[in-house]
């Protein structure tokens, strides 16, 4: 790109040297119209201009009358022009009014056949498509033209490529193809729409479903979008039988559940559920974000989904048929205990994404089952949770932590555990500390952990090089010397820094350092604090470590802040 400032500078030089004989060679890959204006606007006399070859001309920022483009359209070179939207619209209508075949071909050639920015009437659009010798790109959102024009559109599918086509038009096109029993048109329609059949947000009737089945029969590897669509119950089975023709199926959680129920019932007839599973790309998404949250159908699917025993049995059955790992999304779902129990046998084969409430429900089920079953279920759940486990802002009692301990005992991939604001006590921490060697990052912010809990954490960390950080912000900790001895303890939130006054009444056993400490306290009124809030020290000895000093023991006053000594120690 030749920048405008350089064009302006060269133009100024050309103005000063207007009387001289100048040889100027410019071969930029790109140049703006504004830059060209700055380059040549000051030249009054030009003897010879050798013009470089222009392949792409971007006029998208300039609104110019259509008839002024005729000279550009007649350019013989391989020139591609990008027009401003209104100018392109006006030029297309100008070409239509002219009804000149050569002009039409030149117009489509210079615009690369891209009419997607235009909102042309059907007459203009059909004229340009019908006479095209190359692919024409169209954007057909809802309401662009009347459905009565669909039969005419089907006759020119060979020269059309859809940038977008409304589900309303797809539905009408499939109906017309089915009415004509013209299977060869299915392949043309799919080529024009990038192998996508989009029927989202539609309430399909029996004829629509028969048209879809007809299209799937003549398809292979097609993408099918049925998000937030409604299908009659008596037609669901016919569609499910043809899912082996589908490479990518997009459906909302309610329709997915309906497909699973039907597939489960069809198993007795010898139907393999693997076709449904393959079409879903090994992903079963029952969460709210799997639905388009707009319109009447999207609003209905935004409600929480209640899973019954039959539903969970169907989910379990379809997962059992595959050897691949499955993504199972259960956000915004509800289920009773008997339904969730049906999922335990397949948890070792899934990557589970679920709400914190459901996770606690799973943990409770593990705790209340017989010992042999508890161990088996804990092992399955540990394999499903992956590397990150977040139970933040979820109250956990001692019994729930016992169940979590069982899961941690079997986990092999977990690296991050978030237990912030979970009302964790020292007793709960005793259960979890046994498995610190499996957790890289542990967040215990905002719990009820005391000094005793920190001491047990320190003991558990001995010989443990895997754990990197343990966040202990906002707990009931008063003895900050314990925190300072372990570098992996985090006691400040990121970006937070507190300062506190250094108390003057202290006693140190390191006599050599005492004078320097006194001098530091006199010259520095504030020191950095490693804990977030003030606390009380009842005259006990506190061990303080500084990176640049020897170990010393300092007794603080009865009221004050615990702080590390500065680097002057």
Coordinates of C-alpha atoms in Angstrom, one line a residue:
X1 CA 0.0 0.0 0.0
X2 CA 1.4 3.4 -1.0
X3 CA 0.4 5.7 1.9
X4 CA -1.4 9.0 1.3
X5 CA 1.2 11.0 3.2
X6 CA 3.9 9.7 0.8
X7 CA 1.6 10.5 -2.2
X8 CA 1.2 14.0 -0.8
X9 CA 5.0 14.5 -0.4
X10 CA 5.7 13.3 -4.0
X11 CA 2.9 15.5 -5.3
X12 CA 4.5 18.5 -3.6
X13 CA 7.8 17.7 -5.2
X14 CA 6.2 17.3 -8.6
X15 CA 4.6 20.8 -8.2
X16 CA 8.0 22.4 -7.5
X17 CA 9.6 20.7 -10.4
X18 CA 6.8 21.3 -12.9
X19 CA 9.1 22.9 -15.4
X20 CA 11.7 20.1 -15.2
X21 CA 11.8 16.8 -17.1
X22 CA 10.9 14.2 -14.6
X23 CA 11.0 10.5 -14.8
X24 CA 8.9 8.9 -12.0
X25 CA 8.5 5.2 -11.5
X26 CA 5.8 4.0 -9.2
X27 CA 4.7 0.4 -9.0
X28 CA 2.7 0.0 -5.8
X29 CA 0.6 -3.0 -5.1
X30 CA -2.2 -0.8 -3.6
X31 CA -3.0 2.9 -3.7
X32 CA -6.1 4.7 -2.5
X33 CA -8.1 7.1 -4.7
X34 CA -7.3 9.9 -2.2
X35 CA -3.6 9.1 -2.6
X36 CA -3.9 9.3 -6.4
X37 CA -5.5 12.7 -6.1
X38 CA -2.7 14.0 -3.8
X39 CA -0.1 12.6 -6.2
X40 CA -1.3 14.2 -9.5
X41 CA -3.6 17.1 -8.5
X42 CA -0.8 19.7 -8.6
X43 CA 0.7 18.6 -11.9
X44 CA -0.1 21.2 -14.7
X45 CA 2.0 19.7 -17.5
X46 CA 2.5 16.0 -18.1
X47 CA 4.4 14.8 -21.1
X48 CA 4.4 11.1 -20.6
X49 CA 2.7 8.9 -18.0
X50 CA 3.4 5.3 -17.8
X51 CA 0.5 3.7 -15.9
X52 CA 1.0 0.5 -13.9
X53 CA -1.5 -2.4 -14.2
X54 CA -4.4 -2.1 -11.8
X55 CA -6.1 -5.4 -10.8
X56 CA -8.4 -4.2 -8.0
X57 CA -10.1 -0.9 -7.7
X58 CA -11.9 -0.2 -4.4
X59 CA -14.5 2.5 -4.7
X60 CA -16.6 1.4 -1.7
X61 CA -16.2 4.8 0.0
X62 CA -17.3 6.9 -3.0
X63 CA -20.9 7.3 -4.1
X64 CA -20.8 8.0 -7.9
X65 CA -23.6 8.1 -10.4
X66 CA -24.1 4.9 -12.3
X67 CA -23.6 6.3 -15.9
X68 CA -20.1 7.6 -14.9
X69 CA -19.0 4.0 -14.4
X70 CA -19.6 3.0 -18.0
X71 CA -16.1 3.9 -19.1
X72 CA -14.6 1.8 -16.3
X73 CA -16.8 -1.2 -17.3
X74 CA -15.4 -1.0 -20.8
X75 CA -11.8 -1.4 -19.5
X76 CA -10.2 -4.3 -21.3
X77 CA -7.8 -5.4 -18.6
X78 CA -8.5 -7.9 -15.7
X79 CA -10.0 -5.3 -13.5
X80 CA -12.1 -6.1 -10.4
X81 CA -14.1 -3.2 -9.0
X82 CA -15.6 -2.9 -5.5
X83 CA -18.5 -0.4 -5.6
X84 CA -20.3 1.5 -2.8
X85 CA -23.5 -0.3 -2.0
X86 CA -25.9 2.4 -3.4
X87 CA -23.7 2.9 -6.4
X88 CA -23.8 -0.9 -7.1
X89 CA -27.5 -1.0 -6.7
X90 CA -28.0 1.9 -9.1
X91 CA -25.5 0.5 -11.6
X92 CA -27.3 -2.9 -11.6
X93 CA -30.6 -1.2 -12.3
X94 CA -29.0 0.8 -15.1
X95 CA -27.7 -2.4 -16.7
X96 CA -31.1 -3.9 -16.4
X97 CA -32.7 -0.9 -18.1
X98 CA -30.2 -1.1 -20.9
X99 CA -30.9 -4.8 -21.6
X100 CA -27.6 -5.1 -23.4
X101 CA -26.0 -8.5 -23.2
X102 CA -22.4 -7.3 -23.6
X103 CA -22.9 -4.7 -20.9
X104 CA -24.4 -7.2 -18.6
X105 CA -21.5 -9.6 -19.0
X106 CA -18.9 -6.8 -18.4
X107 CA -20.8 -5.6 -15.3
X108 CA -20.8 -9.1 -13.8
X109 CA -17.2 -9.7 -14.7
X110 CA -16.0 -6.4 -13.1
X111 CA -18.0 -7.0 -9.9
X112 CA -16.9 -10.7 -9.7
X113 CA -20.6 -11.5 -9.8
X114 CA -21.1 -10.4 -6.3
X115 CA -24.6 -8.9 -5.9
X116 CA -24.9 -9.7 -2.2
X117 CA -24.8 -6.0 -1.1
X118 CA -27.8 -5.2 -3.3
X119 CA -31.5 -5.2 -2.5
X120 CA -32.7 -5.7 -6.1
X121 CA -36.2 -6.5 -7.2
X122 CA -36.8 -10.0 -8.5
X123 CA -37.1 -8.8 -12.1
X124 CA -33.7 -7.2 -12.0
X125 CA -32.1 -10.1 -10.1
X126 CA -33.5 -12.8 -12.4
X127 CA -32.4 -10.9 -15.5
X128 CA -28.8 -10.6 -14.3
X129 CA -28.7 -14.3 -13.1
X130 CA -30.2 -15.6 -16.3
X131 CA -27.7 -14.0 -18.5
X132 CA -24.6 -14.7 -16.3
X133 CA -21.7 -16.8 -17.6
X134 CA -20.1 -17.0 -14.2
X135 CA -21.3 -17.7 -10.7
X136 CA -23.4 -14.9 -9.1
X137 CA -23.3 -14.4 -5.4
X138 CA -26.7 -13.6 -3.7
X139 CA -27.8 -12.6 -0.2
X140 CA -31.4 -13.6 0.3
X141 CA -32.6 -12.7 3.8
X142 CA -36.2 -12.9 4.8
X143 CA -38.6 -10.9 2.7
X144 CA -36.3 -10.2 -0.3
X145 CA -38.9 -11.4 -2.8
X146 CA -42.1 -13.3 -3.0
X147 CA -42.3 -17.1 -2.6
X148 CA -44.0 -17.4 -6.0
X149 CA -40.6 -16.7 -7.6
X150 CA -39.0 -19.8 -6.1
X151 CA -39.8 -22.0 -9.1
X152 CA -37.9 -19.5 -11.3
X153 CA -35.0 -19.4 -8.9
X154 CA -34.7 -23.2 -9.2
X155 CA -34.1 -23.0 -12.9
X156 CA -30.9 -20.9 -12.5
X157 CA -29.3 -22.7 -9.6
X158 CA -26.3 -23.6 -11.8
X159 CA -25.2 -20.0 -11.8
X160 CA -26.0 -19.0 -8.2
X161 CA -24.0 -19.1 -5.0
X162 CA -25.8 -18.1 -1.8
X163 CA -24.0 -16.0 0.7
X164 CA -27.1 -16.4 2.8
X165 CA -30.5 -17.8 2.2
X166 CA -33.5 -17.5 4.5
X167 CA -34.9 -20.6 6.0
X168 CA -38.2 -19.5 4.6
X169 CA -36.9 -19.7 1.0
X170 CA -35.2 -23.1 1.7
X171 CA -38.4 -24.5 3.0
X172 CA -40.3 -23.3 -0.1
X173 CA -37.6 -24.6 -2.4
X174 CA -37.6 -28.0 -0.8
X175 CA -41.4 -28.1 -1.1
X176 CA -41.3 -27.2 -4.8
X177 CA -38.5 -29.8 -5.5
X178 CA -40.6 -32.4 -3.7
X179 CA -43.7 -31.5 -5.7
X180 CA -41.8 -31.8 -8.9
X181 CA -40.0 -35.0 -7.6
X182 CA -36.9 -33.4 -9.1
X183 CA -34.1 -35.1 -7.2
X184 CA -31.4 -33.6 -9.4
X185 CA -32.3 -30.1 -8.1
X186 CA -31.3 -31.1 -4.6
X187 CA -27.6 -31.4 -5.6
X188 CA -27.8 -28.0 -7.3
X189 CA -29.4 -26.4 -4.3
X190 CA -26.8 -27.8 -1.9
X191 CA -23.9 -26.7 -4.1
X192 CA -25.4 -23.2 -4.2
X193 CA -25.8 -23.1 -0.4
X194 CA -22.5 -24.7 0.7
X195 CA -24.2 -28.1 1.5
X196 CA -26.4 -26.5 4.1
X197 CA -30.1 -27.1 4.6
X198 CA -31.3 -24.3 6.9
X199 CA -34.7 -24.8 8.4
X200 CA -34.2 -23.1 11.8
X201 CA -37.0 -21.3 13.6
X202 CA -39.6 -23.0 11.5
X203 CA -42.8 -24.8 12.5
X204 CA -42.7 -27.7 10.0
X205 CA -45.8 -29.5 8.9
X206 CA -46.1 -33.0 7.5
X207 CA -45.4 -31.8 3.9
X208 CA -42.3 -29.9 5.1
X209 CA -41.0 -33.1 6.8
X210 CA -41.6 -35.2 3.7
X211 CA -39.8 -32.6 1.6
X212 CA -36.9 -32.7 4.0
X213 CA -36.7 -36.5 3.9
X214 CA -36.8 -36.3 0.1
X215 CA -33.9 -33.9 0.1
X216 CA -31.9 -36.1 2.6
X217 CA -32.4 -39.1 0.4
X218 CA -30.6 -37.3 -2.5
X219 CA -27.9 -35.9 -0.2
X220 CA -24.7 -37.1 1.3
X221 CA -22.6 -35.3 3.9
X222 CA -25.1 -32.4 4.2
X223 CA -25.3 -29.9 7.1
X224 CA -28.7 -29.7 8.6
X225 CA -29.8 -26.8 10.8
X226 CA -33.0 -27.4 12.8
X227 CA -32.3 -25.0 15.7
X228 CA -35.6 -24.0 17.5
X229 CA -37.7 -25.8 14.9
X230 CA -40.9 -27.8 15.7
X231 CA -41.4 -31.2 14.1
X232 CA -44.6 -33.3 14.3
X233 CA -44.0 -36.3 16.5
X234 CA -45.2 -38.7 13.8
X235 CA -42.6 -37.4 11.4
X236 CA -39.6 -37.5 13.7
X237 CA -38.8 -41.2 13.1
X238 CA -38.6 -40.7 9.3
X239 CA -36.0 -37.9 9.7
X240 CA -34.0 -39.8 12.3
X241 CA -33.7 -42.8 9.9
X242 CA -32.0 -40.5 7.3
X243 CA -29.4 -38.9 9.7
X244 CA -26.7 -41.1 8.2
X245 CA -26.8 -38.6 5.3
X246 CA -26.0 -35.7 7.6
X247 CA -22.5 -34.7 8.6
X248 CA -23.4 -31.8 10.9
X249 CA -26.7 -31.6 12.8
X250 CA -27.6 -28.4 14.7
X251 CA -30.6 -28.8 17.0
X252 CA -31.8 -27.3 20.3
X253 CA -32.0 -29.2 23.5
X254 CA -35.7 -30.1 23.3
X255 CA -35.5 -31.4 19.8
X256 CA -32.3 -33.3 20.7
X257 CA -34.1 -34.9 23.6
X258 CA -37.0 -35.9 21.2
X259 CA -34.5 -37.4 18.7
X260 CA -32.9 -39.4 21.5
X261 CA -36.2 -40.8 22.7
X262 CA -37.2 -41.8 19.2
X263 CA -33.7 -43.3 18.5
X264 CA -34.0 -45.3 21.7
X265 CA -37.4 -46.7 20.7
X266 CA -36.1 -47.5 17.2
X267 CA -33.3 -49.7 18.7
X268 CA -35.7 -52.6 18.9
X269 CA -36.2 -52.3 15.2
X270 CA -32.4 -52.7 14.5
X271 CA -31.7 -48.9 14.2
X272 CA -28.1 -47.9 15.1
X273 CA -27.9 -44.8 17.2
X274 CA -24.4 -44.2 16.0
X275 CA -25.8 -42.2 13.0
X276 CA -27.4 -39.7 15.3
X277 CA -24.2 -39.5 17.3
X278 CA -22.0 -38.9 14.3
X279 CA -24.3 -36.2 13.0
X280 CA -24.0 -34.4 16.3
X281 CA -20.2 -34.6 16.1
X282 CA -20.1 -36.5 19.5
X283 CA -21.6 -33.6 21.3
X284 CA -24.8 -33.7 23.3
X285 CA -25.7 -30.2 24.3
X286 CA -28.7 -29.7 26.6
X287 CA -27.6 -26.3 27.9
X288 CA -29.5 -23.1 27.3
X289 CA -26.9 -21.6 25.0
X290 CA -27.6 -24.4 22.5
X291 CA -30.8 -22.5 21.5
X292 CA -31.1 -19.3 19.6
X293 CA -32.6 -16.9 22.2
X294 CA -34.8 -14.9 19.9
X295 CA -38.3 -15.3 18.7
X296 CA -41.1 -17.4 20.1
X297 CA -39.3 -20.8 19.7
X298 CA -36.0 -19.5 21.2
X299 CA -37.8 -18.2 24.3
X300 CA -39.4 -21.5 24.9
X301 CA -36.1 -23.3 24.7
X302 CA -34.5 -20.8 27.2
X303 CA -36.4 -22.5 30.1
X304 CA -34.5 -25.1 32.2
X305 CA -34.8 -28.6 30.9
X306 CA -36.1 -31.3 33.2
X307 CA -34.5 -34.7 32.5
X308 CA -36.5 -37.8 33.4
X309 CA -35.2 -41.3 34.0
X310 CA -36.2 -42.2 30.5
X311 CA -34.3 -39.2 29.1
X312 CA -31.1 -40.1 31.0
X313 CA -31.4 -43.7 30.0
X314 CA -31.6 -42.6 26.3
X315 CA -28.6 -40.4 26.8
X316 CA -26.7 -43.2 28.4
X317 CA -27.6 -45.6 25.6
X318 CA -26.5 -43.4 22.8
X319 CA -23.1 -42.8 24.5
X320 CA -22.6 -46.5 25.1
X321 CA -22.7 -47.1 21.3
X322 CA -19.6 -45.1 20.6
X323 CA -15.9 -45.7 21.3
X324 CA -15.1 -42.0 21.1
X325 CA -15.2 -39.5 24.0
X326 CA -18.3 -37.4 24.1
X327 CA -19.0 -33.8 25.2
X328 CA -22.0 -33.8 27.5
X329 CA -23.4 -30.3 28.4
X330 CA -25.9 -30.3 31.3
X331 CA -26.0 -26.6 32.1
X332 CA -29.5 -25.2 32.9
X333 CA -30.8 -28.8 33.4
X334 CA -32.7 -30.3 36.3
X335 CA -32.9 -34.0 37.2
X336 CA -33.9 -36.1 40.2
X337 CA -31.5 -38.5 41.8
X338 CA -32.9 -41.6 40.1
X339 CA -32.3 -40.0 36.7
X340 CA -28.7 -38.9 37.4
X341 CA -27.9 -42.5 38.6
X342 CA -28.5 -43.6 35.0
X343 CA -25.6 -41.5 33.8
X344 CA -22.9 -42.9 36.1
X345 CA -22.2 -46.0 33.9
X346 CA -21.1 -43.7 31.0
X347 CA -19.4 -40.9 32.8
X348 CA -15.9 -42.3 32.2
X349 CA -16.6 -41.9 28.4
X350 CA -17.6 -38.2 28.5
X351 CA -16.3 -34.7 29.0
X352 CA -18.9 -33.4 31.5
X353 CA -19.9 -29.7 31.5
X354 CA -22.6 -29.1 34.1
X355 CA -24.0 -26.6 36.7
X356 CA -22.6 -26.5 40.2
X357 CA -25.9 -27.6 41.6
X358 CA -25.9 -30.8 39.5
X359 CA -22.3 -31.5 40.4
X360 CA -23.2 -31.3 44.1
X361 CA -26.1 -33.6 43.4
X362 CA -23.7 -36.1 41.9
X363 CA -21.4 -35.8 44.9
X364 CA -24.3 -36.4 47.3
X365 CA -25.3 -39.6 45.3
X366 CA -21.8 -40.9 45.6
X367 CA -21.8 -40.3 49.4
X368 CA -25.2 -42.0 50.0
X369 CA -24.5 -45.1 47.9
X370 CA -22.9 -48.4 49.2
X371 CA -19.1 -48.3 49.6
X372 CA -18.3 -50.4 46.5
X373 CA -20.7 -48.3 44.4
X374 CA -19.3 -45.1 45.8
X375 CA -15.8 -45.9 44.8
X376 CA -16.9 -46.9 41.3
X377 CA -19.0 -43.8 40.8
X378 CA -16.3 -41.5 42.2
X379 CA -13.8 -43.0 39.7
X380 CA -16.3 -42.4 36.8
X381 CA -17.0 -38.8 37.9
X382 CA -13.3 -38.0 38.3
X383 CA -12.7 -39.0 34.6
X384 CA -15.5 -36.9 33.4
X385 CA -14.6 -33.6 35.1
X386 CA -11.4 -32.9 33.1
X387 CA -8.7 -30.4 34.2
X388 CA -10.7 -27.7 35.8
X389 CA -13.3 -28.0 38.6
X390 CA -15.2 -24.9 39.8
X391 CA -17.4 -25.1 42.9
X392 CA -17.0 -21.5 43.9
X393 CA -19.9 -19.8 45.8
X394 CA -21.4 -23.2 46.6
X395 CA -21.7 -24.0 50.3
X396 CA -20.0 -27.4 51.0
X397 CA -20.5 -29.3 54.3
X398 CA -18.2 -31.9 55.7
X399 CA -20.1 -34.8 54.1
X400 CA -19.9 -33.2 50.6
X401 CA -16.2 -32.7 51.1
X402 CA -15.9 -36.4 52.0
X403 CA -17.4 -37.2 48.6
X404 CA -15.2 -34.7 46.9
X405 CA -12.2 -36.4 48.6
X406 CA -13.2 -39.7 47.0
X407 CA -13.3 -38.0 43.5
X408 CA -9.9 -36.4 44.1
X409 CA -8.5 -39.8 45.1
X410 CA -9.2 -41.1 41.6
X411 CA -8.5 -38.0 39.5
X412 CA -5.6 -38.0 37.2
X413 CA -6.1 -34.8 35.0
X414 CA -7.4 -32.2 37.5
X415 CA -5.0 -29.2 37.8
X416 CA -7.3 -26.3 38.9
X417 CA -9.7 -26.5 41.8
X418 CA -11.8 -23.5 42.8
X419 CA -13.4 -23.7 46.2
X420 CA -13.7 -20.0 46.9
X421 CA -16.5 -18.9 49.2
X422 CA -17.6 -22.4 49.9
X423 CA -17.7 -22.2 53.7
X424 CA -14.7 -24.5 53.9
X425 CA -13.5 -25.2 57.5
X426 CA -10.3 -26.7 58.9
X427 CA -12.1 -30.0 59.1
X428 CA -13.0 -30.0 55.5
X429 CA -9.5 -28.9 54.6
X430 CA -8.1 -31.9 56.4
X431 CA -9.9 -34.1 53.9
X432 CA -8.7 -32.2 50.8
X433 CA -5.1 -31.6 51.9
X434 CA -4.4 -35.3 51.4
X435 CA -4.7 -34.8 47.7
X436 CA -2.8 -31.5 47.2
X437 CA -0.2 -33.4 45.2
X438 CA -2.8 -33.7 42.4
X439 CA -3.8 -30.0 42.3
X440 CA -1.6 -27.4 40.7
X441 CA -3.8 -24.3 41.6
X442 CA -6.1 -24.3 44.5
X443 CA -8.4 -21.3 45.3
X444 CA -9.6 -21.2 48.9
X445 CA -10.6 -17.5 49.0
X446 CA -13.3 -16.4 51.4
X447 CA -13.6 -19.5 53.6
X448 CA -13.4 -20.2 57.3
X449 CA -9.8 -21.5 57.4
X450 CA -7.8 -20.7 60.6
X451 CA -4.2 -20.9 61.6
X452 CA -4.5 -24.6 62.3
X453 CA -5.7 -25.2 58.8
X454 CA -2.7 -23.3 57.4
X455 CA -0.3 -25.4 59.5
X456 CA -1.9 -28.6 58.1
X457 CA -1.5 -27.2 54.6
X458 CA 2.2 -26.5 55.3
X459 CA 2.6 -30.1 56.4
X460 CA 0.8 -31.4 53.3
X461 CA 3.0 -29.3 51.0
X462 CA 6.2 -30.8 52.3
X463 CA 7.8 -32.8 49.5
X464 CA 5.1 -31.6 47.1
X465 CA 6.5 -29.8 44.0
X466 CA 3.4 -30.1 41.8
X467 CA 1.2 -27.6 43.6
X468 CA 2.1 -24.0 42.5
X469 CA -0.4 -21.7 44.2
X470 CA -2.9 -21.8 47.0
X471 CA -5.0 -18.7 47.4
X472 CA -6.0 -18.0 51.1
X473 CA -7.4 -14.5 50.8
X474 CA -10.2 -13.5 53.2
X475 CA -9.9 -16.3 55.7
X476 CA -9.8 -16.4 59.5
X477 CA -6.0 -16.4 59.6
X478 CA -4.1 -14.3 62.3
X479 CA -0.6 -15.8 62.2
X480 CA 0.8 -14.4 59.0
X481 CA 4.2 -15.9 59.8
X482 CA 2.8 -19.2 58.7
X483 CA 1.8 -17.7 55.4
X484 CA 5.2 -16.0 54.8
X485 CA 7.1 -19.3 55.3
X486 CA 5.4 -20.9 52.3
X487 CA 6.0 -19.0 49.0
X488 CA 3.1 -20.8 47.3
X489 CA 0.5 -19.1 49.5
X490 CA -1.3 -16.2 47.9
X491 CA -2.9 -13.8 50.4
X492 CA -3.5 -10.8 48.2
X493 CA -5.9 -10.5 45.2
X494 CA -4.1 -9.6 41.9
X495 CA -3.5 -5.9 41.6
X496 CA -4.1 -5.2 45.4
X497 CA -1.5 -3.8 47.7
X498 CA -2.0 -2.7 51.3
X499 CA 0.3 -0.7 53.6
X500 CA 0.3 -0.6 57.4
X501 CA 2.3 1.2 60.1
X502 CA 5.2 -0.7 61.5
X503 CA 4.9 -0.9 65.3
X504 CA 7.9 0.4 67.3
X505 CA 7.7 -2.0 70.2
X506 CA 9.6 -5.2 69.2
X507 CA 12.1 -7.6 70.5
X508 CA 14.6 -9.5 68.3
X509 CA 16.9 -12.4 69.1
X510 CA 19.2 -11.3 66.3
X511 CA 21.2 -8.6 68.1
X512 CA 23.3 -7.7 65.0
X513 CA 20.1 -6.8 63.2
X514 CA 18.4 -4.9 66.0
X515 CA 20.1 -1.5 65.3
X516 CA 19.3 -1.8 61.6
X517 CA 15.6 -2.6 62.4
X518 CA 15.4 0.4 64.6
X519 CA 16.8 2.7 61.9
X520 CA 14.4 1.2 59.4
X521 CA 11.4 1.8 61.6
X522 CA 12.4 5.5 62.1
X523 CA 13.0 6.3 58.5
X524 CA 10.1 4.3 57.0
X525 CA 6.6 4.9 58.3
X526 CA 4.9 2.3 56.1
X527 CA 5.8 -1.2 55.0
X528 CA 4.2 -3.6 52.6
X529 CA 1.7 -6.0 54.0
X530 CA 1.2 -9.5 52.9
X531 CA -2.2 -9.9 54.4
X532 CA -5.4 -8.0 53.4
X533 CA -6.6 -6.9 56.8
X534 CA -5.4 -6.0 60.4
X535 CA -5.2 -8.7 63.0
X536 CA -4.2 -9.1 66.6
X537 CA -1.0 -10.7 67.9
X538 CA -1.0 -11.6 71.6
X539 CA 2.7 -11.2 72.2
X540 CA 3.6 -14.5 70.6
X541 CA 6.8 -15.1 68.7
X542 CA 6.4 -14.8 65.0
X543 CA 8.9 -16.1 62.5
X544 CA 9.6 -13.7 59.6
X545 CA 11.7 -14.5 56.5
X546 CA 13.1 -11.9 54.2
X547 CA 14.8 -12.9 50.9
X548 CA 17.9 -10.7 51.6
X549 CA 18.2 -11.2 55.4
X550 CA 18.9 -13.9 57.9
X551 CA 16.0 -15.6 59.7
X552 CA 14.9 -13.5 62.8
X553 CA 12.2 -13.9 65.3
X554 CA 10.2 -10.8 66.0
X555 CA 7.6 -10.2 68.8
X556 CA 5.0 -7.6 67.7
X557 CA 2.8 -5.5 70.0
X558 CA -0.6 -6.7 71.1
X559 CA -2.3 -4.5 68.5
X560 CA -0.9 -4.0 65.0
X561 CA -0.3 -5.4 61.5
X562 CA 1.9 -8.3 60.7
X563 CA 4.3 -7.2 58.0
X564 CA 7.5 -8.4 56.5
X565 CA 10.5 -6.4 57.4
X566 CA 12.1 -4.4 54.6
X567 CA 15.2 -5.5 52.8
X568 CA 17.4 -3.5 55.2
X569 CA 17.3 -6.4 57.6

